[in-house]
Amino acid sequence: MRNIPEATKNLLIINILFFIATKLNSDFMFETFSLFYPTSQHFHIWQPVTYMFMHGGFFHIFLNMFSLVMFGSMLERMLGTRKFLVFYFVCGLGAMAIHLGVEALQASAYMDRIADGSQQAMAAYQVLKNTPTVGASGAVYGLLIGYAILFPDARLTLIFPPVTMKSRTWVLIFVALELLQGLTGTGSDIAHFAHLGGMLFGWILITYWRKRGKLFSSNGFYY
C-alpha cells in the first residue's frame, strides 16, 4: 500500500468500504447508492457519483480495483494527484451520461409502444427504471485509454488468456468488443455503453489537455 499514490489508494479504500457496507446491508446500499434511471422512485441526486463505488460481487470489485491500482498508479504519477482525480471522475460521470442516454432512447421506444397499449413494453419500462447500475468500470476504462495514450507501446498481458500486445492494440480491441456487445445485446447485464462512455470522455479530456499544453505530471514534464 505504501507504493500506491495517494488518490489511487484512497479510491481503493473507499471502494472496499462501500463493498463491506454492501455485504452488511445490501438492500439499503443498492437502493441508496446505485444509479437508477432518473424517473425511478429510487433515484437520488448523489447516485451519479456514488454508483462508481458500488459493486455487485467479489470478482466485480477485484477486477476493477486491480485495474485501478495497475493503471491509476501510473496515471496519477504522470498527471499529478489533482489532475488524476479530475480525470477519474470525468470518466465516471461520462460513463454515467452515456449509459443514461442509451437508457433514455430505450425508454422513449417503450413509451411509444405503451401509448399503443403494449403491456410488454410497460413491463420492460418498469424493469429499466428499477434496475440499478453499479461499478467503477466506466472510470476504469477511462484510465485504460489514458494509459494507452500516454504509453501506447507499453506491452500488456491479460491474466486469461495470457496474450501480450501493445496497450493501444488492446484498447482498440476493447472498444470493438464493447461496441459489438452493446449493439447486439450480448451480456445484457453489463453496461457496455458505460464502458465506452468512460473511454470516450477519457480520450476527450486527455486530448484537450494535450492540445492546450496542460498534460503534465507533478514534476512538470509535458507530453
JSON list of C-alpha atoms in Angstrom, two decimals:
[
{"chain": "A", "resi": 1, "resn": "MET", "atom": "CA", "xyz": [0.00, 0.00, 0.00]},
{"chain": "A", "resi": 2, "resn": "ARG", "atom": "CA", "xyz": [2.94, 2.36, 0.61]},
{"chain": "A", "resi": 3, "resn": "ASN", "atom": "CA", "xyz": [3.80, 2.17, -3.10]},
{"chain": "A", "resi": 4, "resn": "ILE", "atom": "CA", "xyz": [0.32, 3.24, -4.26]},
{"chain": "A", "resi": 5, "resn": "PRO", "atom": "CA", "xyz": [-0.11, 7.01, -4.90]},
{"chain": "A", "resi": 6, "resn": "GLU", "atom": "CA", "xyz": [-2.40, 8.88, -2.50]},
{"chain": "A", "resi": 7, "resn": "ALA", "atom": "CA", "xyz": [-5.50, 9.41, -4.66]},
{"chain": "A", "resi": 8, "resn": "THR", "atom": "CA", "xyz": [-5.45, 5.89, -6.09]},
{"chain": "A", "resi": 9, "resn": "LYS", "atom": "CA", "xyz": [-5.03, 4.47, -2.58]},
{"chain": "A", "resi": 10, "resn": "ASN", "atom": "CA", "xyz": [-7.96, 6.49, -1.21]},
{"chain": "A", "resi": 11, "resn": "LEU", "atom": "CA", "xyz": [-10.20, 5.47, -4.12]},
{"chain": "A", "resi": 12, "resn": "LEU", "atom": "CA", "xyz": [-9.27, 1.85, -3.43]},
{"chain": "A", "resi": 13, "resn": "ILE", "atom": "CA", "xyz": [-10.09, 2.18, 0.27]},
{"chain": "A", "resi": 14, "resn": "ILE", "atom": "CA", "xyz": [-13.45, 3.90, -0.38]},
{"chain": "A", "resi": 15, "resn": "ASN", "atom": "CA", "xyz": [-14.48, 1.19, -2.82]},
{"chain": "A", "resi": 16, "resn": "ILE", "atom": "CA", "xyz": [-13.58, -1.53, -0.33]},
{"chain": "A", "resi": 17, "resn": "LEU", "atom": "CA", "xyz": [-15.51, 0.23, 2.47]},
{"chain": "A", "resi": 18, "resn": "PHE", "atom": "CA", "xyz": [-18.58, 0.52, 0.23]},
{"chain": "A", "resi": 19, "resn": "PHE", "atom": "CA", "xyz": [-18.26, -3.18, -0.63]},
{"chain": "A", "resi": 20, "resn": "ILE", "atom": "CA", "xyz": [-18.09, -4.17, 3.04]},
{"chain": "A", "resi": 21, "resn": "ALA", "atom": "CA", "xyz": [-21.11, -1.99, 3.82]},
{"chain": "A", "resi": 22, "resn": "THR", "atom": "CA", "xyz": [-22.99, -3.61, 0.94]},
{"chain": "A", "resi": 23, "resn": "LYS", "atom": "CA", "xyz": [-22.27, -7.05, 2.37]},
{"chain": "A", "resi": 24, "resn": "LEU", "atom": "CA", "xyz": [-23.65, -5.89, 5.73]},
{"chain": "A", "resi": 25, "resn": "ASN", "atom": "CA", "xyz": [-26.83, -4.28, 4.35]},
{"chain": "A", "resi": 26, "resn": "SER", "atom": "CA", "xyz": [-27.20, -4.91, 0.64]},
{"chain": "A", "resi": 27, "resn": "ASP", "atom": "CA", "xyz": [-30.80, -3.67, 0.26]},
{"chain": "A", "resi": 28, "resn": "PHE", "atom": "CA", "xyz": [-30.06, -0.25, 1.76]},
{"chain": "A", "resi": 29, "resn": "MET", "atom": "CA", "xyz": [-26.77, 0.19, -0.10]},
{"chain": "A", "resi": 30, "resn": "PHE", "atom": "CA", "xyz": [-28.10, -0.81, -3.52]},
{"chain": "A", "resi": 31, "resn": "GLU", "atom": "CA", "xyz": [-31.30, 1.25, -3.21]},
{"chain": "A", "resi": 32, "resn": "THR", "atom": "CA", "xyz": [-29.46, 4.31, -1.88]},
{"chain": "A", "resi": 33, "resn": "PHE", "atom": "CA", "xyz": [-26.14, 4.47, -3.71]},
{"chain": "A", "resi": 34, "resn": "SER", "atom": "CA", "xyz": [-26.59, 2.59, -7.01]},
{"chain": "A", "resi": 35, "resn": "LEU", "atom": "CA", "xyz": [-27.50, 4.53, -10.14]},
{"chain": "A", "resi": 36, "resn": "PHE", "atom": "CA", "xyz": [-31.18, 4.37, -11.09]},
{"chain": "A", "resi": 37, "resn": "TYR", "atom": "CA", "xyz": [-32.93, 5.89, -14.07]},
{"chain": "A", "resi": 38, "resn": "PRO", "atom": "CA", "xyz": [-33.99, 9.47, -13.15]},
{"chain": "A", "resi": 39, "resn": "THR", "atom": "CA", "xyz": [-37.72, 8.68, -13.28]},
{"chain": "A", "resi": 40, "resn": "SER", "atom": "CA", "xyz": [-37.32, 5.83, -10.79]},
{"chain": "A", "resi": 41, "resn": "GLN", "atom": "CA", "xyz": [-38.57, 6.26, -7.26]},
{"chain": "A", "resi": 42, "resn": "HIS", "atom": "CA", "xyz": [-35.16, 5.04, -6.11]},
{"chain": "A", "resi": 43, "resn": "PHE", "atom": "CA", "xyz": [-33.20, 7.80, -7.88]},
{"chain": "A", "resi": 44, "resn": "HIS", "atom": "CA", "xyz": [-31.25, 10.32, -5.75]},
{"chain": "A", "resi": 45, "resn": "ILE", "atom": "CA", "xyz": [-29.10, 13.21, -6.94]},
{"chain": "A", "resi": 46, "resn": "TRP", "atom": "CA", "xyz": [-25.91, 11.78, -5.44]},
{"chain": "A", "resi": 47, "resn": "GLN", "atom": "CA", "xyz": [-26.13, 8.48, -7.32]},
{"chain": "A", "resi": 48, "resn": "PRO", "atom": "CA", "xyz": [-24.19, 9.67, -10.44]},
{"chain": "A", "resi": 49, "resn": "VAL", "atom": "CA", "xyz": [-21.14, 9.78, -8.14]},
{"chain": "A", "resi": 50, "resn": "THR", "atom": "CA", "xyz": [-21.82, 7.06, -5.58]},
{"chain": "A", "resi": 51, "resn": "TYR", "atom": "CA", "xyz": [-22.58, 4.37, -8.17]},
{"chain": "A", "resi": 52, "resn": "MET", "atom": "CA", "xyz": [-18.85, 4.35, -9.01]},
{"chain": "A", "resi": 53, "resn": "PHE", "atom": "CA", "xyz": [-18.08, 2.93, -5.56]},
{"chain": "A", "resi": 54, "resn": "MET", "atom": "CA", "xyz": [-20.71, 0.18, -5.63]},
{"chain": "A", "resi": 55, "resn": "HIS", "atom": "CA", "xyz": [-20.02, -3.35, -6.88]},
{"chain": "A", "resi": 56, "resn": "GLY", "atom": "CA", "xyz": [-22.12, -6.43, -7.45]},
{"chain": "A", "resi": 57, "resn": "GLY", "atom": "CA", "xyz": [-19.75, -9.13, -6.23]},
{"chain": "A", "resi": 58, "resn": "PHE", "atom": "CA", "xyz": [-16.20, -10.08, -5.29]},
{"chain": "A", "resi": 59, "resn": "PHE", "atom": "CA", "xyz": [-14.87, -10.62, -8.81]},
{"chain": "A", "resi": 60, "resn": "HIS", "atom": "CA", "xyz": [-16.51, -7.39, -9.97]},
{"chain": "A", "resi": 61, "resn": "ILE", "atom": "CA", "xyz": [-14.70, -5.29, -7.38]},
{"chain": "A", "resi": 62, "resn": "PHE", "atom": "CA", "xyz": [-11.49, -7.34, -7.61]},
{"chain": "A", "resi": 63, "resn": "LEU", "atom": "CA", "xyz": [-11.07, -6.79, -11.37]},
{"chain": "A", "resi": 64, "resn": "ASN", "atom": "CA", "xyz": [-11.94, -3.09, -11.11]},
{"chain": "A", "resi": 65, "resn": "MET", "atom": "CA", "xyz": [-9.62, -2.46, -8.16]},
{"chain": "A", "resi": 66, "resn": "PHE", "atom": "CA", "xyz": [-6.81, -4.46, -9.76]},
{"chain": "A", "resi": 67, "resn": "SER", "atom": "CA", "xyz": [-7.14, -2.26, -12.86]},
{"chain": "A", "resi": 68, "resn": "LEU", "atom": "CA", "xyz": [-7.43, 0.90, -10.74]},
{"chain": "A", "resi": 69, "resn": "VAL", "atom": "CA", "xyz": [-4.15, 0.18, -8.97]},
{"chain": "A", "resi": 70, "resn": "MET", "atom": "CA", "xyz": [-2.41, -1.01, -12.15]},
{"chain": "A", "resi": 71, "resn": "PHE", "atom": "CA", "xyz": [-3.35, 1.88, -14.43]},
{"chain": "A", "resi": 72, "resn": "GLY", "atom": "CA", "xyz": [-4.35, 4.53, -11.90]},
{"chain": "A", "resi": 73, "resn": "SER", "atom": "CA", "xyz": [-0.99, 4.44, -10.12]},
{"chain": "A", "resi": 74, "resn": "MET", "atom": "CA", "xyz": [0.86, 5.17, -13.36]},
{"chain": "A", "resi": 75, "resn": "LEU", "atom": "CA", "xyz": [-1.54, 7.91, -14.44]},
{"chain": "A", "resi": 76, "resn": "GLU", "atom": "CA", "xyz": [-1.52, 9.61, -11.06]},
{"chain": "A", "resi": 77, "resn": "ARG", "atom": "CA", "xyz": [2.28, 9.75, -11.08]},
{"chain": "A", "resi": 78, "resn": "MET", "atom": "CA", "xyz": [2.24, 11.23, -14.60]},
{"chain": "A", "resi": 79, "resn": "LEU", "atom": "CA", "xyz": [-0.67, 13.66, -14.23]},
{"chain": "A", "resi": 80, "resn": "GLY", "atom": "CA", "xyz": [-0.35, 14.59, -10.58]},
{"chain": "A", "resi": 81, "resn": "THR", "atom": "CA", "xyz": [-2.95, 13.86, -7.90]},
{"chain": "A", "resi": 82, "resn": "ARG", "atom": "CA", "xyz": [-5.38, 16.71, -8.57]},
{"chain": "A", "resi": 83, "resn": "LYS", "atom": "CA", "xyz": [-5.48, 16.22, -12.34]},
{"chain": "A", "resi": 84, "resn": "PHE", "atom": "CA", "xyz": [-5.76, 12.46, -11.91]},
{"chain": "A", "resi": 85, "resn": "LEU", "atom": "CA", "xyz": [-8.85, 12.84, -9.68]},
{"chain": "A", "resi": 86, "resn": "VAL", "atom": "CA", "xyz": [-10.44, 15.19, -12.21]},
{"chain": "A", "resi": 87, "resn": "PHE", "atom": "CA", "xyz": [-9.72, 12.65, -14.94]},
{"chain": "A", "resi": 88, "resn": "TYR", "atom": "CA", "xyz": [-11.11, 9.73, -12.93]},
{"chain": "A", "resi": 89, "resn": "PHE", "atom": "CA", "xyz": [-14.40, 11.41, -12.05]},
{"chain": "A", "resi": 90, "resn": "VAL", "atom": "CA", "xyz": [-14.89, 12.92, -15.52]},
{"chain": "A", "resi": 91, "resn": "CYS", "atom": "CA", "xyz": [-14.58, 9.40, -16.95]},
{"chain": "A", "resi": 92, "resn": "GLY", "atom": "CA", "xyz": [-17.00, 8.03, -14.37]},
{"chain": "A", "resi": 93, "resn": "LEU", "atom": "CA", "xyz": [-19.52, 10.80, -14.95]},
{"chain": "A", "resi": 94, "resn": "GLY", "atom": "CA", "xyz": [-19.11, 10.48, -18.71]},
{"chain": "A", "resi": 95, "resn": "ALA", "atom": "CA", "xyz": [-19.83, 6.76, -18.45]},
{"chain": "A", "resi": 96, "resn": "MET", "atom": "CA", "xyz": [-22.98, 7.58, -16.47]},
{"chain": "A", "resi": 97, "resn": "ALA", "atom": "CA", "xyz": [-24.11, 10.17, -19.04]},
{"chain": "A", "resi": 98, "resn": "ILE", "atom": "CA", "xyz": [-23.73, 7.81, -22.00]},
{"chain": "A", "resi": 99, "resn": "HIS", "atom": "CA", "xyz": [-25.40, 4.97, -20.10]},
{"chain": "A", "resi": 100, "resn": "LEU", "atom": "CA", "xyz": [-28.41, 7.12, -19.14]},
{"chain": "A", "resi": 101, "resn": "GLY", "atom": "CA", "xyz": [-28.55, 8.48, -22.69]},
{"chain": "A", "resi": 102, "resn": "VAL", "atom": "CA", "xyz": [-28.88, 4.95, -24.07]},
{"chain": "A", "resi": 103, "resn": "GLU", "atom": "CA", "xyz": [-31.50, 4.16, -21.45]},
{"chain": "A", "resi": 104, "resn": "ALA", "atom": "CA", "xyz": [-33.41, 7.31, -22.43]},
{"chain": "A", "resi": 105, "resn": "LEU", "atom": "CA", "xyz": [-33.56, 6.08, -26.04]},
{"chain": "A", "resi": 106, "resn": "GLN", "atom": "CA", "xyz": [-34.84, 2.73, -24.82]},
{"chain": "A", "resi": 107, "resn": "ALA", "atom": "CA", "xyz": [-37.40, 4.42, -22.56]},
{"chain": "A", "resi": 108, "resn": "SER", "atom": "CA", "xyz": [-38.62, 6.56, -25.44]},
{"chain": "A", "resi": 109, "resn": "ALA", "atom": "CA", "xyz": [-39.16, 3.47, -27.58]},
{"chain": "A", "resi": 110, "resn": "TYR", "atom": "CA", "xyz": [-41.02, 1.80, -24.71]},
{"chain": "A", "resi": 111, "resn": "MET", "atom": "CA", "xyz": [-43.24, 4.86, -24.20]},
{"chain": "A", "resi": 112, "resn": "ASP", "atom": "CA", "xyz": [-44.27, 4.83, -27.87]},
{"chain": "A", "resi": 113, "resn": "ARG", "atom": "CA", "xyz": [-45.30, 1.20, -27.54]},
{"chain": "A", "resi": 114, "resn": "ILE", "atom": "CA", "xyz": [-47.02, 1.85, -24.20]},
{"chain": "A", "resi": 115, "resn": "ALA", "atom": "CA", "xyz": [-49.10, 4.54, -25.91]},
{"chain": "A", "resi": 116, "resn": "ASP", "atom": "CA", "xyz": [-50.28, 1.83, -28.28]},
{"chain": "A", "resi": 117, "resn": "GLY", "atom": "CA", "xyz": [-51.34, -0.30, -25.31]},
{"chain": "A", "resi": 118, "resn": "SER", "atom": "CA", "xyz": [-48.39, -2.70, -25.08]},
{"chain": "A", "resi": 119, "resn": "GLN", "atom": "CA", "xyz": [-48.27, -4.36, -21.66]},
{"chain": "A", "resi": 120, "resn": "GLN", "atom": "CA", "xyz": [-44.94, -5.95, -22.56]},
{"chain": "A", "resi": 121, "resn": "ALA", "atom": "CA", "xyz": [-43.42, -2.51, -23.14]},
{"chain": "A", "resi": 122, "resn": "MET", "atom": "CA", "xyz": [-44.82, -1.32, -19.82]},
{"chain": "A", "resi": 123, "resn": "ALA", "atom": "CA", "xyz": [-43.18, -4.24, -18.02]},
{"chain": "A", "resi": 124, "resn": "ALA", "atom": "CA", "xyz": [-39.87, -3.58, -19.81]},
{"chain": "A", "resi": 125, "resn": "TYR", "atom": "CA", "xyz": [-40.01, 0.11, -18.86]},
{"chain": "A", "resi": 126, "resn": "GLN", "atom": "CA", "xyz": [-40.56, -0.77, -15.20]},
{"chain": "A", "resi": 127, "resn": "VAL", "atom": "CA", "xyz": [-37.56, -3.10, -15.32]},
{"chain": "A", "resi": 128, "resn": "LEU", "atom": "CA", "xyz": [-35.43, -0.33, -16.86]},
{"chain": "A", "resi": 129, "resn": "LYS", "atom": "CA", "xyz": [-36.48, 2.16, -14.15]},
{"chain": "A", "resi": 130, "resn": "ASN", "atom": "CA", "xyz": [-35.80, -0.18, -11.26]},
{"chain": "A", "resi": 131, "resn": "THR", "atom": "CA", "xyz": [-32.59, -1.88, -12.39]},
{"chain": "A", "resi": 132, "resn": "PRO", "atom": "CA", "xyz": [-29.55, -0.45, -10.55]},
{"chain": "A", "resi": 133, "resn": "THR", "atom": "CA", "xyz": [-26.25, 0.27, -12.27]},
{"chain": "A", "resi": 134, "resn": "VAL", "atom": "CA", "xyz": [-23.10, -0.19, -10.20]},
{"chain": "A", "resi": 135, "resn": "GLY", "atom": "CA", "xyz": [-19.35, -0.31, -10.62]},
{"chain": "A", "resi": 136, "resn": "ALA", "atom": "CA", "xyz": [-16.18, 1.68, -11.23]},
{"chain": "A", "resi": 137, "resn": "SER", "atom": "CA", "xyz": [-15.80, 0.11, -14.68]},
{"chain": "A", "resi": 138, "resn": "GLY", "atom": "CA", "xyz": [-16.62, 3.30, -16.61]},
{"chain": "A", "resi": 139, "resn": "ALA", "atom": "CA", "xyz": [-13.92, 5.26, -14.77]},
{"chain": "A", "resi": 140, "resn": "VAL", "atom": "CA", "xyz": [-11.50, 2.32, -15.01]},
{"chain": "A", "resi": 141, "resn": "TYR", "atom": "CA", "xyz": [-12.00, 2.04, -18.78]},
{"chain": "A", "resi": 142, "resn": "GLY", "atom": "CA", "xyz": [-11.16, 5.75, -18.91]},
{"chain": "A", "resi": 143, "resn": "LEU", "atom": "CA", "xyz": [-7.92, 5.01, -17.06]},
{"chain": "A", "resi": 144, "resn": "LEU", "atom": "CA", "xyz": [-7.17, 2.28, -19.58]},
{"chain": "A", "resi": 145, "resn": "ILE", "atom": "CA", "xyz": [-7.45, 4.59, -22.57]},
{"chain": "A", "resi": 146, "resn": "GLY", "atom": "CA", "xyz": [-5.49, 7.29, -20.72]},
{"chain": "A", "resi": 147, "resn": "TYR", "atom": "CA", "xyz": [-2.72, 4.77, -20.12]},
{"chain": "A", "resi": 148, "resn": "ALA", "atom": "CA", "xyz": [-2.79, 3.70, -23.77]},
{"chain": "A", "resi": 149, "resn": "ILE", "atom": "CA", "xyz": [-2.48, 7.31, -24.95]},
{"chain": "A", "resi": 150, "resn": "LEU", "atom": "CA", "xyz": [0.47, 8.08, -22.65]},
{"chain": "A", "resi": 151, "resn": "PHE", "atom": "CA", "xyz": [2.13, 4.67, -23.06]},
{"chain": "A", "resi": 152, "resn": "PRO", "atom": "CA", "xyz": [0.97, 3.39, -26.47]},
{"chain": "A", "resi": 153, "resn": "ASP", "atom": "CA", "xyz": [3.87, 0.96, -26.89]},
{"chain": "A", "resi": 154, "resn": "ALA", "atom": "CA", "xyz": [3.73, -0.49, -23.37]},
{"chain": "A", "resi": 155, "resn": "ARG", "atom": "CA", "xyz": [3.12, -4.23, -23.58]},
{"chain": "A", "resi": 156, "resn": "LEU", "atom": "CA", "xyz": [0.25, -5.66, -21.54]},
{"chain": "A", "resi": 157, "resn": "THR", "atom": "CA", "xyz": [-0.58, -9.31, -20.85]},
{"chain": "A", "resi": 158, "resn": "LEU", "atom": "CA", "xyz": [-4.05, -10.50, -19.91]},
{"chain": "A", "resi": 159, "resn": "ILE", "atom": "CA", "xyz": [-4.44, -12.86, -16.99]},
{"chain": "A", "resi": 160, "resn": "PHE", "atom": "CA", "xyz": [-6.59, -15.08, -19.19]},
{"chain": "A", "resi": 161, "resn": "PRO", "atom": "CA", "xyz": [-5.81, -15.75, -21.91]},
{"chain": "A", "resi": 162, "resn": "PRO", "atom": "CA", "xyz": [-2.11, -14.87, -21.38]},
{"chain": "A", "resi": 163, "resn": "VAL", "atom": "CA", "xyz": [-1.79, -12.86, -24.60]},
{"chain": "A", "resi": 164, "resn": "THR", "atom": "CA", "xyz": [0.67, -9.95, -24.82]},
{"chain": "A", "resi": 165, "resn": "MET", "atom": "CA", "xyz": [0.09, -6.91, -27.04]},
{"chain": "A", "resi": 166, "resn": "LYS", "atom": "CA", "xyz": [0.75, -3.19, -27.05]},
{"chain": "A", "resi": 167, "resn": "SER", "atom": "CA", "xyz": [-1.63, -1.14, -24.91]},
{"chain": "A", "resi": 168, "resn": "ARG", "atom": "CA", "xyz": [-3.02, 0.77, -27.90]},
{"chain": "A", "resi": 169, "resn": "THR", "atom": "CA", "xyz": [-3.85, -2.53, -29.61]},
{"chain": "A", "resi": 170, "resn": "TRP", "atom": "CA", "xyz": [-5.68, -3.78, -26.53]},
{"chain": "A", "resi": 171, "resn": "VAL", "atom": "CA", "xyz": [-7.70, -0.56, -26.33]},
{"chain": "A", "resi": 172, "resn": "LEU", "atom": "CA", "xyz": [-8.84, -0.88, -29.94]},
{"chain": "A", "resi": 173, "resn": "ILE", "atom": "CA", "xyz": [-9.88, -4.49, -29.27]},
{"chain": "A", "resi": 174, "resn": "PHE", "atom": "CA", "xyz": [-11.77, -3.49, -26.12]},
{"chain": "A", "resi": 175, "resn": "VAL", "atom": "CA", "xyz": [-13.58, -0.68, -27.96]},
{"chain": "A", "resi": 176, "resn": "ALA", "atom": "CA", "xyz": [-14.62, -3.05, -30.77]},
{"chain": "A", "resi": 177, "resn": "LEU", "atom": "CA", "xyz": [-15.80, -5.73, -28.33]},
{"chain": "A", "resi": 178, "resn": "GLU", "atom": "CA", "xyz": [-17.76, -3.32, -26.15]},
{"chain": "A", "resi": 179, "resn": "LEU", "atom": "CA", "xyz": [-19.41, -1.72, -29.18]},
{"chain": "A", "resi": 180, "resn": "LEU", "atom": "CA", "xyz": [-20.30, -5.09, -30.69]},
{"chain": "A", "resi": 181, "resn": "GLN", "atom": "CA", "xyz": [-21.72, -6.43, -27.42]},
{"chain": "A", "resi": 182, "resn": "GLY", "atom": "CA", "xyz": [-23.60, -3.21, -26.74]},
{"chain": "A", "resi": 183, "resn": "LEU", "atom": "CA", "xyz": [-25.24, -3.17, -30.18]},
{"chain": "A", "resi": 184, "resn": "THR", "atom": "CA", "xyz": [-26.10, -6.87, -30.19]},
{"chain": "A", "resi": 185, "resn": "GLY", "atom": "CA", "xyz": [-27.23, -7.02, -26.56]},
{"chain": "A", "resi": 186, "resn": "THR", "atom": "CA", "xyz": [-24.66, -9.66, -25.67]},
{"chain": "A", "resi": 187, "resn": "GLY", "atom": "CA", "xyz": [-24.11, -9.75, -21.92]},
{"chain": "A", "resi": 188, "resn": "SER", "atom": "CA", "xyz": [-27.21, -7.67, -21.26]},
{"chain": "A", "resi": 189, "resn": "ASP", "atom": "CA", "xyz": [-26.37, -7.40, -17.55]},
{"chain": "A", "resi": 190, "resn": "ILE", "atom": "CA", "xyz": [-23.21, -5.44, -18.41]},
{"chain": "A", "resi": 191, "resn": "ALA", "atom": "CA", "xyz": [-23.36, -1.70, -19.15]},
{"chain": "A", "resi": 192, "resn": "HIS", "atom": "CA", "xyz": [-21.25, -1.81, -22.32]},
{"chain": "A", "resi": 193, "resn": "PHE", "atom": "CA", "xyz": [-22.09, 1.74, -23.36]},
{"chain": "A", "resi": 194, "resn": "ALA", "atom": "CA", "xyz": [-21.00, 2.98, -19.93]},
{"chain": "A", "resi": 195, "resn": "HIS", "atom": "CA", "xyz": [-17.60, 1.43, -20.59]},
{"chain": "A", "resi": 196, "resn": "LEU", "atom": "CA", "xyz": [-17.47, 3.13, -23.97]},
{"chain": "A", "resi": 197, "resn": "GLY", "atom": "CA", "xyz": [-18.57, 6.40, -22.37]},
{"chain": "A", "resi": 198, "resn": "GLY", "atom": "CA", "xyz": [-15.72, 6.26, -19.88]},
{"chain": "A", "resi": 199, "resn": "MET", "atom": "CA", "xyz": [-13.24, 5.67, -22.67]},
{"chain": "A", "resi": 200, "resn": "LEU", "atom": "CA", "xyz": [-14.73, 8.43, -24.84]},
{"chain": "A", "resi": 201, "resn": "PHE", "atom": "CA", "xyz": [-14.59, 11.06, -22.11]},
{"chain": "A", "resi": 202, "resn": "GLY", "atom": "CA", "xyz": [-11.10, 9.92, -21.11]},
{"chain": "A", "resi": 203, "resn": "TRP", "atom": "CA", "xyz": [-9.90, 10.35, -24.69]},
{"chain": "A", "resi": 204, "resn": "ILE", "atom": "CA", "xyz": [-11.57, 13.77, -24.97]},
{"chain": "A", "resi": 205, "resn": "LEU", "atom": "CA", "xyz": [-10.02, 15.06, -21.73]},
{"chain": "A", "resi": 206, "resn": "ILE", "atom": "CA", "xyz": [-6.51, 13.79, -22.47]},
{"chain": "A", "resi": 207, "resn": "THR", "atom": "CA", "xyz": [-6.71, 15.24, -26.00]},
{"chain": "A", "resi": 208, "resn": "TYR", "atom": "CA", "xyz": [-7.95, 18.58, -24.63]},
{"chain": "A", "resi": 209, "resn": "TRP", "atom": "CA", "xyz": [-5.15, 18.83, -22.06]},
{"chain": "A", "resi": 210, "resn": "ARG", "atom": "CA", "xyz": [-2.55, 17.86, -24.61]},
{"chain": "A", "resi": 211, "resn": "LYS", "atom": "CA", "xyz": [-3.69, 20.43, -27.18]},
{"chain": "A", "resi": 212, "resn": "ARG", "atom": "CA", "xyz": [-3.67, 23.18, -24.55]},
{"chain": "A", "resi": 213, "resn": "GLY", "atom": "CA", "xyz": [-0.25, 22.15, -23.27]},
{"chain": "A", "resi": 214, "resn": "LYS", "atom": "CA", "xyz": [-1.66, 21.20, -19.86]},
{"chain": "A", "resi": 215, "resn": "LEU", "atom": "CA", "xyz": [-0.99, 17.48, -19.88]},
{"chain": "A", "resi": 216, "resn": "PHE", "atom": "CA", "xyz": [1.82, 17.32, -17.36]},
{"chain": "A", "resi": 217, "resn": "SER", "atom": "CA", "xyz": [2.96, 15.43, -14.30]},
{"chain": "A", "resi": 218, "resn": "SER", "atom": "CA", "xyz": [3.56, 16.77, -10.81]},
{"chain": "A", "resi": 219, "resn": "ASN", "atom": "CA", "xyz": [7.21, 17.08, -11.87]},
{"chain": "A", "resi": 220, "resn": "GLY", "atom": "CA", "xyz": [6.35, 19.39, -14.74]},
{"chain": "A", "resi": 221, "resn": "PHE", "atom": "CA", "xyz": [7.06, 17.06, -17.68]},
{"chain": "A", "resi": 222, "resn": "TYR", "atom": "CA", "xyz": [4.90, 17.66, -20.73]},
{"chain": "A", "resi": 223, "resn": "TYR", "atom": "CA", "xyz": [3.55, 15.01, -23.09]}
]
